[in-house]
Short mmCIF file of C-alpha atoms and ligand atoms in Angstrom, two decimals:
data_model
loop_
_atom_site.label_atom_id
_atom_site.label_comp_id
_atom_site.label_asym_id
_atom_site.label_seq_id
_atom_site.Cartn_x
_atom_site.Cartn_y
_atom_site.Cartn_z
CA MET M 1 -2.68 -9.15 30.57
CA SER M 2 -0.38 -6.26 29.70
CA PHE M 3 0.98 -5.48 26.26
CA ARG M 4 3.56 -3.10 24.82
CA GLU M 5 2.18 0.42 24.74
CA SER M 6 4.55 1.78 22.15
CA TYR M 7 6.59 0.27 19.35
CA LYS M 8 10.34 0.39 19.07
CA LEU M 9 12.18 -1.26 16.20
CA ILE M 10 14.44 -3.92 17.72
CA THR M 11 17.29 -3.26 15.32
CA LYS M 12 19.26 -0.04 15.10
CA GLN M 13 18.97 0.05 11.33
CA ALA M 14 16.18 2.32 10.10
CA ILE M 15 13.89 0.96 7.42
CA ARG M 16 14.80 2.27 4.01
CA TRP M 17 14.43 1.10 0.43
CA PHE M 18 15.37 3.51 -2.31
CA PRO M 19 16.92 1.56 -5.18
CA GLY M 20 18.25 3.42 -8.23
CA HIS M 21 15.09 3.10 -10.28
CA MET M 22 13.17 5.16 -7.68
CA GLY M 23 15.45 8.21 -7.90
CA LYS M 24 15.44 7.93 -11.69
CA GLY M 25 11.65 7.48 -11.72
CA LEU M 26 11.14 10.62 -9.64
CA LYS M 27 13.23 12.65 -12.10
CA GLN M 28 11.34 11.21 -15.09
CA MET M 29 8.04 12.07 -13.39
CA GLN M 30 9.13 15.67 -12.86
CA GLN M 31 10.11 15.92 -16.52
CA LYS M 32 6.76 14.56 -17.69
CA LEU M 33 4.78 16.84 -15.38
CA LYS M 34 4.35 19.62 -17.93
CA SER M 35 2.42 17.27 -20.22
CA VAL M 36 0.05 16.16 -17.46
CA ASP M 37 -3.39 17.60 -16.57
CA CYS M 38 -4.18 15.74 -13.35
CA ILE M 39 -2.34 13.73 -10.68
CA LEU M 40 -3.91 10.56 -9.42
CA GLU M 41 -2.18 9.52 -6.22
CA VAL M 42 -2.87 5.89 -5.30
CA HIS M 43 -2.37 4.62 -1.76
CA ASP M 44 -3.30 1.56 0.27
CA ALA M 45 -6.63 1.99 2.11
CA ARG M 46 -5.23 0.06 5.10
CA ILE M 47 -2.79 2.94 5.81
CA PRO M 48 -4.77 6.02 4.72
CA PHE M 49 -2.86 8.56 6.83
CA SER M 50 0.64 7.12 6.94
CA GLY M 51 3.27 6.26 4.41
CA ARG M 52 2.30 8.61 1.58
CA ASN M 53 5.50 9.95 0.11
CA PRO M 54 5.90 13.65 1.08
CA GLU M 55 8.22 14.08 -1.94
CA PHE M 56 5.09 13.82 -4.10
CA GLN M 57 3.43 16.77 -2.39
CA GLN M 58 6.44 19.02 -2.88
CA THR M 59 7.95 17.96 -6.15
CA ILE M 60 5.16 16.32 -8.10
CA ALA M 61 1.78 17.61 -7.11
CA GLY M 62 2.95 21.02 -5.89
CA GLY M 63 -0.69 22.00 -5.46
CA VAL M 64 -0.86 23.26 -9.07
CA LYS M 65 -2.49 20.39 -10.99
CA PRO M 66 -5.82 18.83 -9.93
CA HIS M 67 -5.12 15.99 -7.50
CA ILE M 68 -7.24 12.94 -6.62
CA LEU M 69 -6.31 10.59 -3.80
CA VAL M 70 -7.33 7.02 -4.62
CA LEU M 71 -7.39 4.71 -1.61
CA ASN M 72 -7.18 1.32 -3.27
CA LYS M 73 -7.73 -2.19 -1.81
CA LYS M 74 -10.88 -0.94 -0.10
CA ASP M 75 -12.00 -4.59 0.06
CA LEU M 76 -9.52 -4.94 2.96
CA ILE M 77 -11.16 -2.36 5.28
CA THR M 78 -14.76 -1.86 6.48
CA PRO M 79 -17.27 0.58 4.92
CA LYS M 80 -17.51 2.28 8.34
CA GLU M 81 -13.75 2.96 8.32
CA GLN M 82 -14.04 4.33 4.78
CA ARG M 83 -16.56 6.92 5.90
CA TYR M 84 -14.42 7.90 8.88
CA ILE M 85 -11.26 8.19 6.75
CA LYS M 86 -12.98 10.35 4.15
CA ASP M 87 -14.24 12.77 6.82
CA ALA M 88 -10.86 12.87 8.56
CA LEU M 89 -8.98 13.60 5.32
CA ARG M 90 -11.43 16.36 4.46
CA ASN M 91 -11.23 17.96 7.91
CA ARG M 92 -7.55 17.48 8.66
CA GLU M 93 -5.89 17.74 5.27
CA ARG M 94 -8.57 19.63 3.31
CA MET M 95 -8.61 16.78 0.85
CA ASP M 96 -11.91 16.87 -1.01
CA HIS M 97 -11.23 14.43 -3.80
CA VAL M 98 -10.81 11.04 -2.13
CA ILE M 99 -12.06 7.89 -3.85
CA PHE M 100 -12.02 4.31 -2.54
CA THR M 101 -11.46 1.59 -5.12
CA ASN M 102 -11.17 -2.17 -5.40
CA CYS M 103 -9.33 -3.11 -8.59
CA LYS M 104 -10.59 -6.67 -8.30
CA ASP M 105 -14.12 -5.38 -8.90
CA GLN M 106 -14.61 -3.43 -12.11
CA GLN M 107 -18.15 -2.50 -11.08
CA CYS M 108 -17.20 -0.89 -7.74
CA ALA M 109 -18.53 2.62 -7.23
CA GLY M 110 -15.05 4.17 -6.97
CA ILE M 111 -13.93 2.76 -10.31
CA ARG M 112 -17.11 4.09 -11.92
CA LYS M 113 -16.66 7.58 -10.38
CA LEU M 114 -12.98 8.04 -11.07
CA MET M 115 -12.92 9.03 -14.74
CA PRO M 116 -15.91 11.41 -14.52
CA LEU M 117 -14.26 13.13 -11.54
CA ALA M 118 -10.87 13.47 -13.33
CA ASN M 119 -12.70 14.77 -16.39
CA GLU M 120 -14.59 17.35 -14.34
CA LEU M 121 -11.52 18.56 -12.43
CA ILE M 122 -9.45 18.91 -15.60
CA GLY M 123 -12.34 20.68 -17.37
CA ASN M 124 -12.55 23.19 -14.50
CA SER M 125 -8.79 23.74 -14.26
CA GLY M 126 -6.77 26.26 -16.27
CA ARG M 127 -4.76 23.41 -17.85
CA TYR M 128 -1.82 25.84 -17.71
CA ASN M 129 0.44 25.15 -20.71
CA ARG M 130 -1.95 22.51 -22.13
CA GLU M 131 -5.06 24.54 -23.02
CA GLY M 132 -4.69 23.74 -26.72
CA GLU M 133 -4.34 19.97 -26.31
CA ARG M 134 -7.41 17.88 -27.16
CA ASP M 135 -6.44 14.87 -25.03
CA TYR M 136 -6.47 14.76 -21.23
CA CYS M 137 -3.44 13.18 -19.56
CA VAL M 138 -3.42 11.77 -16.01
CA MET M 139 -0.29 10.67 -14.16
CA ILE M 140 -0.61 7.87 -11.61
CA ILE M 141 1.77 8.11 -8.68
CA GLY M 142 2.18 6.32 -5.34
CA VAL M 143 4.39 4.15 -3.16
CA PRO M 144 5.15 0.59 -4.38
CA ASN M 145 2.56 -2.17 -4.62
CA VAL M 146 -0.56 -0.11 -3.90
CA GLY M 147 -2.22 -1.08 -7.19
CA LYS M 148 -1.25 1.65 -9.66
CA SER M 149 -0.84 -0.74 -12.60
CA SER M 150 -3.97 -2.65 -11.60
CA LEU M 151 -5.95 0.59 -11.64
CA ILE M 152 -4.78 1.47 -15.15
CA ASN M 153 -5.68 -2.02 -16.33
CA VAL M 154 -9.14 -2.00 -14.78
CA LEU M 155 -9.96 1.48 -16.15
CA ARG M 156 -8.71 0.57 -19.61
CA ASN M 157 -10.72 -2.60 -19.54
CA ARG M 158 -13.84 -0.80 -18.35
CA HIS M 159 -13.71 2.08 -20.82
CA LEU M 160 -12.04 0.52 -23.83
CA LYS M 161 -12.67 -3.22 -23.30
CA LYS M 162 -8.92 -3.68 -23.78
CA LYS M 163 -6.70 -6.23 -22.07
CA ALA M 164 -4.08 -5.42 -19.39
CA VAL M 165 -1.05 -3.40 -20.51
CA SER M 166 0.63 -2.59 -17.23
CA GLN M 167 2.42 -5.38 -15.43
CA VAL M 168 0.91 -6.29 -12.04
CA GLY M 169 2.72 -8.21 -9.30
CA ALA M 170 2.26 -9.15 -5.64
CA ILE M 171 5.83 -8.08 -4.84
CA ALA M 172 6.73 -4.39 -4.53
CA GLY M 173 8.75 -2.78 -7.31
CA VAL M 174 7.25 -4.34 -10.46
CA THR M 175 6.96 -1.11 -12.47
CA ARG M 176 10.49 0.24 -12.84
CA SER M 177 10.26 3.13 -15.25
CA VAL M 178 7.82 5.85 -16.21
CA MET M 179 5.68 4.43 -18.99
CA GLU M 180 4.52 6.09 -22.18
CA LYS M 181 0.95 7.33 -22.35
CA ILE M 182 -1.64 4.55 -22.20
CA LYS M 183 -5.05 5.25 -23.71
CA ILE M 184 -7.86 4.82 -21.17
CA SER M 185 -10.88 6.23 -22.91
CA GLU M 186 -11.92 7.48 -26.33
CA ASP M 187 -14.58 10.00 -25.32
CA PRO M 188 -13.26 12.02 -23.59
CA LEU M 189 -9.88 11.19 -25.08
CA MET M 190 -7.89 10.37 -21.97
CA TYR M 191 -4.43 8.89 -21.41
CA MET M 192 -2.70 7.71 -18.28
CA ILE M 193 0.98 7.44 -17.40
CA ASP M 194 2.03 4.61 -15.07
CA THR M 195 5.05 5.31 -12.85
CA PRO M 196 7.25 3.23 -10.55
CA GLY M 197 6.27 3.09 -6.86
CA ILE M 198 8.50 5.52 -4.97
CA LEU M 199 9.17 5.63 -1.23
CA GLU M 200 10.76 8.39 0.79
CA PRO M 201 14.56 8.02 0.59
CA LYS M 202 14.54 7.79 4.39
CA ILE M 203 11.30 6.65 6.03
CA SER M 204 10.71 9.11 8.85
CA SER M 205 9.40 6.81 11.61
CA ASP M 206 9.92 3.16 12.53
CA GLU M 207 6.22 2.57 12.95
CA MET M 208 5.38 4.07 9.57
CA GLY M 209 8.07 1.88 7.98
CA MET M 210 6.61 -1.22 9.60
CA LYS M 211 3.09 -0.36 8.43
CA LEU M 212 4.37 0.07 4.87
CA ALA M 213 6.16 -3.28 5.18
CA LEU M 214 3.11 -5.03 6.60
CA VAL M 215 0.90 -4.03 3.68
CA GLY M 216 3.65 -5.07 1.23
CA CYS M 217 5.10 -1.75 0.04
CA LEU M 218 8.62 -3.03 0.73
CA PRO M 219 9.89 -6.54 -0.01
CA ASP M 220 9.40 -8.68 3.13
CA HIS M 221 12.90 -10.16 3.14
CA LEU M 222 14.44 -6.70 3.05
CA VAL M 223 12.80 -5.66 6.31
CA GLY M 224 12.83 -9.17 7.81
CA GLU M 225 9.78 -11.38 8.20
CA ASP M 226 10.46 -11.75 11.95
CA LEU M 227 10.40 -7.97 12.43
CA ILE M 228 7.21 -7.55 10.40
CA ALA M 229 5.56 -10.38 12.38
CA ASP M 230 6.60 -8.71 15.64
CA TYR M 231 5.11 -5.38 14.58
CA LEU M 232 1.90 -7.16 13.53
CA LEU M 233 1.68 -8.83 16.94
CA TYR M 234 2.23 -5.50 18.70
CA TRP M 235 -0.50 -3.86 16.58
CA LEU M 236 -3.04 -6.66 17.07
CA ASN M 237 -2.60 -6.71 20.85
CA LYS M 238 -2.64 -2.94 21.16
CA ASN M 239 -5.91 -2.81 19.20
CA LYS M 240 -7.41 -5.76 21.09
CA CYS M 241 -7.72 -7.87 17.95
CA PHE M 242 -7.30 -11.33 19.39
CA GLU M 243 -8.59 -13.36 16.41
CA TYR M 244 -5.00 -14.50 15.92
CA VAL M 245 -4.89 -16.49 19.19
CA PRO M 246 -6.54 -19.77 18.05
CA LEU M 247 -5.24 -19.38 14.50
CA VAL M 248 -1.62 -19.63 15.67
CA GLY M 249 -2.34 -22.40 18.17
CA LEU M 250 -2.24 -20.31 21.36
CA GLU M 251 -4.69 -20.48 24.25
CA GLN M 252 -4.36 -16.85 25.21
CA PRO M 253 -2.87 -13.69 23.73
CA SER M 254 0.86 -13.21 24.00
CA ASP M 255 3.11 -10.20 23.42
CA ASN M 256 6.16 -12.36 22.84
CA ILE M 257 6.80 -12.97 19.14
CA SER M 258 9.06 -15.98 19.75
CA GLU M 259 6.32 -17.69 21.74
CA VAL M 260 3.76 -16.93 19.02
CA LEU M 261 5.98 -18.14 16.17
CA VAL M 262 6.94 -21.36 17.96
CA ALA M 263 3.26 -22.11 18.70
CA CYS M 264 2.40 -21.35 15.05
CA ALA M 265 5.21 -23.60 13.75
CA ASN M 266 4.03 -26.42 16.00
CA LYS M 267 0.45 -25.97 14.83
CA LEU M 268 1.58 -26.06 11.20
CA GLY M 269 3.97 -28.93 11.90
CA VAL M 270 6.90 -27.13 10.26
CA GLN M 271 10.41 -27.89 11.43
CA ARG M 272 13.92 -27.46 10.18
CA LYS M 273 17.15 -29.31 10.80
CA ILE M 274 20.07 -27.39 12.26
CA LYS M 275 23.63 -28.72 12.41
CA ARG M 276 25.33 -27.78 15.67
CA THR M 277 29.05 -27.01 15.93
CA ASP M 278 29.64 -30.48 17.42
CA GLY M 279 28.10 -31.98 14.28
CA GLN M 280 24.89 -33.07 15.96
CA ILE M 281 21.65 -32.44 14.00
CA ILE M 282 18.80 -30.95 15.98
CA ILE M 283 15.21 -30.35 14.91
CA MET M 284 13.77 -26.87 15.57
CA PRO M 285 10.39 -25.22 14.82
CA ASP M 286 10.65 -23.37 11.50
CA ILE M 287 10.25 -19.81 12.73
CA LEU M 288 10.74 -18.18 9.32
CA HIS M 289 7.95 -20.30 7.87
CA SER M 290 5.58 -19.39 10.71
CA ALA M 291 6.49 -15.66 10.50
CA ARG M 292 5.57 -15.74 6.80
CA HIS M 293 2.35 -17.57 7.63
CA PHE M 294 1.41 -15.06 10.37
CA ILE M 295 1.90 -12.13 7.95
CA LYS M 296 -0.07 -13.96 5.26
CA LEU M 297 -2.99 -14.44 7.68
CA PHE M 298 -3.17 -10.66 8.10
CA ARG M 299 -2.93 -10.01 4.34
CA THR M 300 -5.63 -12.54 3.54
CA LYS M 301 -8.06 -10.98 6.05
CA ALA M 302 -7.99 -13.93 8.52
CA PHE M 303 -7.77 -11.41 11.40
CA GLY M 304 -10.63 -9.32 9.94
CA LEU M 305 -10.74 -6.07 7.95
CA LEU M 306 -8.13 -3.84 9.57
CA ASN M 307 -7.26 -0.20 9.03
CA LEU M 308 -3.75 0.03 10.49
CA ASP M 309 -4.17 3.78 11.04
CA ARG M 310 -7.39 3.41 12.96
CA GLN M 311 -7.88 5.60 16.01
CA ASN M 312 -9.19 3.82 19.06
N1 GTP C 1 -7.10 -6.97 -2.38
C1 GTP C 1 -6.74 -6.17 -3.39
N2 GTP C 1 -5.57 -6.37 -4.03
C2 GTP C 1 -5.23 -5.54 -5.05
C3 GTP C 1 -6.08 -4.48 -5.45
N3 GTP C 1 -5.46 -3.81 -6.46
C4 GTP C 1 -4.29 -4.43 -6.69
N4 GTP C 1 -4.14 -5.48 -5.84
C5 GTP C 1 -2.98 -6.39 -5.76
O1 GTP C 1 -1.88 -5.62 -5.27
C6 GTP C 1 -0.66 -6.07 -5.83
C7 GTP C 1 0.10 -4.90 -6.46
O2 GTP C 1 -0.59 -4.42 -7.61
P1 GTP C 1 0.14 -3.57 -8.76
O3 GTP C 1 -0.94 -3.06 -9.65
O4 GTP C 1 1.28 -4.32 -9.35
O5 GTP C 1 0.72 -2.38 -7.88
P2 GTP C 1 1.70 -1.18 -8.32
O6 GTP C 1 1.36 -0.03 -7.44
O7 GTP C 1 1.62 -0.94 -9.78
O8 GTP C 1 3.11 -1.82 -7.92
P3 GTP C 1 4.63 -1.31 -8.24
O9 GTP C 1 4.82 -1.49 -9.71
O10 GTP C 1 5.44 -2.22 -7.38
O11 GTP C 1 4.74 0.10 -7.78
C8 GTP C 1 -1.04 -7.18 -6.83
O12 GTP C 1 -0.90 -8.43 -6.18
C9 GTP C 1 -2.52 -6.89 -7.11
O13 GTP C 1 -3.24 -8.05 -7.48
C10 GTP C 1 -7.33 -4.29 -4.76
O14 GTP C 1 -8.12 -3.38 -5.01
N5 GTP C 1 -7.60 -5.16 -3.74
#
């Protein structure tokens, strides 16, 4: 069976999502930068090499303040992939401070290591204009929905036994403005600043945009559930991940998204009524419902633990 070898977005419109609060957030972050000792960049572990906002490198991090890359949602990829990613980031991007976390597990090694590492890096840095300040201040940055607010909540709970302060949501774009300092620990006295998730104003490649959409960094309806489902199908076939076949009611793999979604709708028994121009009502498989279901299967690990940036 042959499958698509490369991906091409089937609409002419490039994927972009840069609502007003993102531009404003970026400006607020730049203004706050002088009162920050360390940048904690959070990203989704399922897309470790793609989708990080290059604006952060240039305008926020700038290479001056200590920087830690937190790859969150590590529960959605394998430990073997984690080791590979860490090595690749060290070798290719000279990134030495990479930590994998799972915010659903307060005891995970990454959550335990994070504060001591930030503390050490700040202690060893010049602190620039902040040498005289007793408190350490860490700014959390990243694209939408990667778990920035969850991370603040889990750290605050772990170190201060305090309840959640930052609002968490399954849909991208929950945090809309740069928040005031939130205390994370007493000794050392450390604060964190939560910021809104910010994407590149224009996402540079179709495939990168689809990966961001698939892991939920953009609202599904904005990209189109059918397009996300089609990219998912392309990726699964290309990577020979055929777990989806029985789960969507097929007997063999298919590279045709319409065929997959119709089979899935029939398996789920979901239909919708459509009124034709001649007034006649016809019953059709509910494709939108099955596209949403197909995406949900990926997000809930039904196809396995998948690093979308994996190299074959
Ligand atoms: N599986 C898994 N889900 C997580 C983890 N951390 C956060 N989530 C979920 O990811 C979603 C987004 O979490 P948030 O903390 O709101 O993410 P955010 O980066 O602050 O989002 P924005 O405010 O939109 O930028 C929520 O549904 C969380 O429950 C994790 O480690 N593993």
